[in-house]
Amino acid sequence: MDIKDAQLLQKDATINKLKNENNVLNDIVENLKKQLEKYTNNERHKRYYQQNKEKVKENAKQYLNRLKMENPEKLKEYRHRAYLKRKERGVLLKPS
């Protein structure tokens, strides 16, 4: 009986240790999520894009024009990938 009791105590200790470690890791994950929220799609970003909508569109247009000149193959790849994503979502219009 003593051996079984010792094994049970050891298993309980291991389980408690793993539970504590799991709690610590969950706390770390929550803290990292809070820190990440500062940098991803918060109100500041939305306000920036609303206030500078024309500037952002102009920069995107300039990037595409520069890409046309420098690397047309990359542009074809982007457009093909966009086509495949639209096709996957079923957004493409079907000819009647």
Short mmCIF file of N, CA and C in Angstrom, two decimals:
data_model
loop_
_atom_site.label_atom_id
_atom_site.label_comp_id
_atom_site.label_asym_id
_atom_site.label_seq_id
_atom_site.Cartn_x
_atom_site.Cartn_y
_atom_site.Cartn_z
N MET A 1 0.81 -1.20 0.00
CA MET A 1 0.00 0.00 0.00
C MET A 1 0.85 1.26 0.00
N ASP A 2 1.99 1.20 0.63
CA ASP A 2 2.84 2.38 0.72
C ASP A 2 3.37 2.78 -0.65
N ILE A 3 3.67 1.81 -1.49
CA ILE A 3 4.19 2.11 -2.82
C ILE A 3 3.11 2.78 -3.66
N LYS A 4 1.87 2.28 -3.57
CA LYS A 4 0.77 2.87 -4.32
C LYS A 4 0.49 4.29 -3.85
N ASP A 5 0.55 4.50 -2.54
CA ASP A 5 0.33 5.84 -2.00
C ASP A 5 1.42 6.80 -2.48
N ALA A 6 2.66 6.31 -2.51
CA ALA A 6 3.76 7.15 -2.96
C ALA A 6 3.60 7.50 -4.44
N GLN A 7 3.16 6.53 -5.23
CA GLN A 7 2.95 6.78 -6.65
C GLN A 7 1.81 7.78 -6.87
N LEU A 8 0.74 7.64 -6.08
CA LEU A 8 -0.37 8.58 -6.19
C LEU A 8 0.06 9.99 -5.80
N LEU A 9 0.85 10.09 -4.74
CA LEU A 9 1.34 11.40 -4.32
C LEU A 9 2.24 12.02 -5.40
N GLN A 10 3.06 11.18 -6.01
CA GLN A 10 3.94 11.66 -7.07
C GLN A 10 3.12 12.13 -8.28
N LYS A 11 2.08 11.36 -8.64
CA LYS A 11 1.22 11.76 -9.75
C LYS A 11 0.50 13.06 -9.44
N ASP A 12 0.00 13.19 -8.20
CA ASP A 12 -0.68 14.43 -7.81
C ASP A 12 0.27 15.61 -7.87
N ALA A 13 1.50 15.40 -7.42
CA ALA A 13 2.48 16.48 -7.45
C ALA A 13 2.78 16.89 -8.90
N THR A 14 2.90 15.90 -9.77
CA THR A 14 3.16 16.17 -11.18
C THR A 14 1.99 16.91 -11.81
N ILE A 15 0.78 16.48 -11.49
CA ILE A 15 -0.41 17.13 -12.03
C ILE A 15 -0.48 18.58 -11.55
N ASN A 16 -0.23 18.80 -10.27
CA ASN A 16 -0.26 20.17 -9.73
C ASN A 16 0.81 21.04 -10.38
N LYS A 17 1.99 20.46 -10.57
CA LYS A 17 3.07 21.20 -11.21
C LYS A 17 2.68 21.61 -12.63
N LEU A 18 2.09 20.67 -13.39
CA LEU A 18 1.67 20.96 -14.76
C LEU A 18 0.54 21.99 -14.80
N LYS A 19 -0.38 21.91 -13.84
CA LYS A 19 -1.47 22.89 -13.78
C LYS A 19 -0.92 24.29 -13.51
N ASN A 20 0.03 24.37 -12.57
CA ASN A 20 0.64 25.67 -12.27
C ASN A 20 1.38 26.23 -13.49
N GLU A 21 2.12 25.36 -14.15
CA GLU A 21 2.85 25.79 -15.34
C GLU A 21 1.88 26.26 -16.43
N ASN A 22 0.78 25.54 -16.57
CA ASN A 22 -0.24 25.91 -17.55
C ASN A 22 -0.84 27.28 -17.22
N ASN A 23 -1.12 27.53 -15.95
CA ASN A 23 -1.66 28.82 -15.54
C ASN A 23 -0.68 29.95 -15.82
N VAL A 24 0.59 29.71 -15.55
CA VAL A 24 1.61 30.73 -15.81
C VAL A 24 1.68 31.03 -17.30
N LEU A 25 1.67 30.00 -18.12
CA LEU A 25 1.73 30.19 -19.57
C LEU A 25 0.48 30.90 -20.09
N ASN A 26 -0.68 30.58 -19.54
CA ASN A 26 -1.90 31.28 -19.94
C ASN A 26 -1.83 32.76 -19.59
N ASP A 27 -1.27 33.09 -18.43
CA ASP A 27 -1.09 34.49 -18.05
C ASP A 27 -0.16 35.21 -19.03
N ILE A 28 0.92 34.54 -19.41
CA ILE A 28 1.86 35.13 -20.36
C ILE A 28 1.18 35.38 -21.70
N VAL A 29 0.38 34.43 -22.15
CA VAL A 29 -0.33 34.58 -23.42
C VAL A 29 -1.29 35.76 -23.36
N GLU A 30 -2.02 35.90 -22.26
CA GLU A 30 -2.95 37.02 -22.11
C GLU A 30 -2.21 38.36 -22.14
N ASN A 31 -1.07 38.43 -21.45
CA ASN A 31 -0.28 39.66 -21.45
C ASN A 31 0.21 40.00 -22.85
N LEU A 32 0.67 38.99 -23.58
CA LEU A 32 1.15 39.23 -24.94
C LEU A 32 0.02 39.67 -25.87
N LYS A 33 -1.17 39.10 -25.68
CA LYS A 33 -2.31 39.52 -26.49
C LYS A 33 -2.65 40.98 -26.23
N LYS A 34 -2.60 41.39 -24.97
CA LYS A 34 -2.88 42.79 -24.63
C LYS A 34 -1.84 43.71 -25.27
N GLN A 35 -0.58 43.31 -25.24
CA GLN A 35 0.47 44.12 -25.85
C GLN A 35 0.30 44.19 -27.36
N LEU A 36 -0.12 43.10 -27.96
CA LEU A 36 -0.29 43.05 -29.41
C LEU A 36 -1.44 43.93 -29.87
N GLU A 37 -2.47 44.06 -29.05
CA GLU A 37 -3.62 44.89 -29.40
C GLU A 37 -3.22 46.34 -29.64
N LYS A 38 -2.16 46.78 -28.99
CA LYS A 38 -1.70 48.16 -29.17
C LYS A 38 -1.30 48.43 -30.61
N TYR A 39 -0.81 47.41 -31.29
CA TYR A 39 -0.22 47.60 -32.60
C TYR A 39 -1.08 47.10 -33.75
N THR A 40 -2.20 46.47 -33.47
CA THR A 40 -2.98 45.89 -34.55
C THR A 40 -4.41 46.42 -34.56
N ASN A 41 -4.75 47.11 -35.61
CA ASN A 41 -6.11 47.55 -35.91
C ASN A 41 -6.85 48.17 -34.73
N ASN A 42 -6.23 49.09 -34.08
CA ASN A 42 -6.95 49.79 -33.04
C ASN A 42 -7.55 51.07 -33.61
N GLU A 43 -8.17 51.86 -32.78
CA GLU A 43 -8.85 53.08 -33.23
C GLU A 43 -7.89 54.05 -33.91
N ARG A 44 -6.66 54.10 -33.43
CA ARG A 44 -5.68 55.01 -34.01
C ARG A 44 -5.45 54.71 -35.48
N HIS A 45 -5.31 53.41 -35.80
CA HIS A 45 -5.10 53.02 -37.19
C HIS A 45 -6.31 53.38 -38.04
N LYS A 46 -7.50 53.10 -37.51
CA LYS A 46 -8.71 53.40 -38.27
C LYS A 46 -8.84 54.89 -38.53
N ARG A 47 -8.56 55.69 -37.51
CA ARG A 47 -8.64 57.15 -37.67
C ARG A 47 -7.63 57.63 -38.70
N TYR A 48 -6.42 57.07 -38.66
CA TYR A 48 -5.38 57.47 -39.62
C TYR A 48 -5.85 57.23 -41.04
N TYR A 49 -6.38 56.03 -41.30
CA TYR A 49 -6.81 55.70 -42.66
C TYR A 49 -8.03 56.52 -43.08
N GLN A 50 -8.89 56.87 -42.14
CA GLN A 50 -10.03 57.72 -42.48
C GLN A 50 -9.57 59.14 -42.81
N GLN A 51 -8.62 59.65 -42.06
CA GLN A 51 -8.16 61.02 -42.26
C GLN A 51 -7.24 61.14 -43.47
N ASN A 52 -6.52 60.07 -43.80
CA ASN A 52 -5.55 60.12 -44.90
C ASN A 52 -5.91 59.16 -46.02
N LYS A 53 -7.19 59.02 -46.27
CA LYS A 53 -7.67 58.06 -47.25
C LYS A 53 -7.06 58.31 -48.63
N GLU A 54 -7.05 59.56 -49.05
CA GLU A 54 -6.53 59.90 -50.38
C GLU A 54 -5.02 59.63 -50.48
N LYS A 55 -4.31 59.96 -49.42
CA LYS A 55 -2.86 59.74 -49.40
C LYS A 55 -2.54 58.25 -49.50
N VAL A 56 -3.29 57.43 -48.77
CA VAL A 56 -3.07 55.99 -48.78
C VAL A 56 -3.36 55.43 -50.17
N LYS A 57 -4.47 55.88 -50.78
CA LYS A 57 -4.81 55.41 -52.12
C LYS A 57 -3.75 55.83 -53.13
N GLU A 58 -3.26 57.05 -53.00
CA GLU A 58 -2.24 57.55 -53.92
C GLU A 58 -0.94 56.75 -53.78
N ASN A 59 -0.56 56.45 -52.55
CA ASN A 59 0.65 55.64 -52.32
C ASN A 59 0.50 54.25 -52.93
N ALA A 60 -0.69 53.65 -52.79
CA ALA A 60 -0.92 52.33 -53.36
C ALA A 60 -0.84 52.38 -54.88
N LYS A 61 -1.40 53.44 -55.46
CA LYS A 61 -1.37 53.60 -56.92
C LYS A 61 0.07 53.76 -57.41
N GLN A 62 0.85 54.56 -56.68
CA GLN A 62 2.25 54.76 -57.05
C GLN A 62 3.03 53.45 -56.96
N TYR A 63 2.73 52.66 -55.93
CA TYR A 63 3.41 51.38 -55.76
C TYR A 63 3.10 50.46 -56.95
N LEU A 64 1.83 50.40 -57.35
CA LEU A 64 1.47 49.55 -58.49
C LEU A 64 2.13 50.03 -59.78
N ASN A 65 2.17 51.33 -59.99
CA ASN A 65 2.84 51.85 -61.19
C ASN A 65 4.32 51.53 -61.18
N ARG A 66 4.95 51.67 -60.03
CA ARG A 66 6.38 51.35 -59.92
C ARG A 66 6.60 49.86 -60.16
N LEU A 67 5.68 49.04 -59.65
CA LEU A 67 5.79 47.60 -59.83
C LEU A 67 5.62 47.22 -61.30
N LYS A 68 4.75 47.93 -62.01
CA LYS A 68 4.56 47.68 -63.45
C LYS A 68 5.87 47.86 -64.20
N MET A 69 6.60 48.90 -63.83
CA MET A 69 7.84 49.22 -64.53
C MET A 69 8.97 48.27 -64.12
N GLU A 70 9.09 48.02 -62.84
CA GLU A 70 10.24 47.27 -62.33
C GLU A 70 10.08 45.76 -62.48
N ASN A 71 8.89 45.24 -62.17
CA ASN A 71 8.74 43.80 -62.11
C ASN A 71 7.32 43.39 -62.54
N PRO A 72 7.05 43.36 -63.84
CA PRO A 72 5.70 43.01 -64.29
C PRO A 72 5.30 41.57 -63.95
N GLU A 73 6.27 40.69 -63.82
CA GLU A 73 5.95 39.30 -63.47
C GLU A 73 5.35 39.22 -62.06
N LYS A 74 5.88 40.02 -61.16
CA LYS A 74 5.37 40.04 -59.80
C LYS A 74 3.93 40.56 -59.79
N LEU A 75 3.66 41.55 -60.61
CA LEU A 75 2.31 42.10 -60.72
C LEU A 75 1.34 41.04 -61.25
N LYS A 76 1.78 40.27 -62.24
CA LYS A 76 0.95 39.18 -62.76
C LYS A 76 0.66 38.17 -61.66
N GLU A 77 1.69 37.88 -60.87
CA GLU A 77 1.52 36.92 -59.77
C GLU A 77 0.50 37.44 -58.76
N TYR A 78 0.58 38.72 -58.40
CA TYR A 78 -0.37 39.31 -57.46
C TYR A 78 -1.80 39.22 -58.00
N ARG A 79 -1.95 39.58 -59.26
CA ARG A 79 -3.29 39.58 -59.85
C ARG A 79 -3.84 38.17 -59.96
N HIS A 80 -2.99 37.21 -60.28
CA HIS A 80 -3.44 35.82 -60.37
C HIS A 80 -3.87 35.31 -59.01
N ARG A 81 -3.11 35.64 -57.98
CA ARG A 81 -3.45 35.22 -56.62
C ARG A 81 -4.78 35.85 -56.18
N ALA A 82 -4.98 37.12 -56.53
CA ALA A 82 -6.24 37.79 -56.19
C ALA A 82 -7.41 37.12 -56.93
N TYR A 83 -7.18 36.76 -58.18
CA TYR A 83 -8.20 36.06 -58.96
C TYR A 83 -8.56 34.74 -58.30
N LEU A 84 -7.56 33.98 -57.88
CA LEU A 84 -7.82 32.69 -57.25
C LEU A 84 -8.58 32.85 -55.94
N LYS A 85 -8.25 33.88 -55.18
CA LYS A 85 -8.97 34.11 -53.92
C LYS A 85 -10.43 34.49 -54.18
N ARG A 86 -10.65 35.34 -55.19
CA ARG A 86 -12.03 35.71 -55.53
C ARG A 86 -12.79 34.48 -55.99
N LYS A 87 -12.13 33.65 -56.78
CA LYS A 87 -12.76 32.43 -57.28
C LYS A 87 -13.12 31.50 -56.12
N GLU A 88 -12.21 31.39 -55.17
CA GLU A 88 -12.43 30.53 -54.01
C GLU A 88 -13.63 31.01 -53.18
N ARG A 89 -13.77 32.32 -53.04
CA ARG A 89 -14.87 32.87 -52.26
C ARG A 89 -16.17 32.90 -53.04
N GLY A 90 -16.11 32.67 -54.33
CA GLY A 90 -17.31 32.67 -55.16
C GLY A 90 -17.77 34.07 -55.51
N VAL A 91 -16.86 35.02 -55.52
CA VAL A 91 -17.20 36.40 -55.80
C VAL A 91 -17.27 36.66 -57.30
N LEU A 92 -16.63 35.83 -58.07
CA LEU A 92 -16.60 36.05 -59.52
C LEU A 92 -18.00 36.00 -60.11
N LEU A 93 -18.25 36.90 -61.02
CA LEU A 93 -19.55 36.93 -61.70
C LEU A 93 -19.57 35.83 -62.75
N LYS A 94 -20.69 35.13 -62.78
CA LYS A 94 -20.82 34.06 -63.77
C LYS A 94 -21.47 34.63 -65.02
N PRO A 95 -20.91 34.35 -66.20
CA PRO A 95 -21.51 34.87 -67.44
C PRO A 95 -22.88 34.23 -67.67
N SER A 96 -23.82 35.02 -68.12
CA SER A 96 -25.18 34.49 -68.32
C SER A 96 -25.45 34.12 -69.75
#
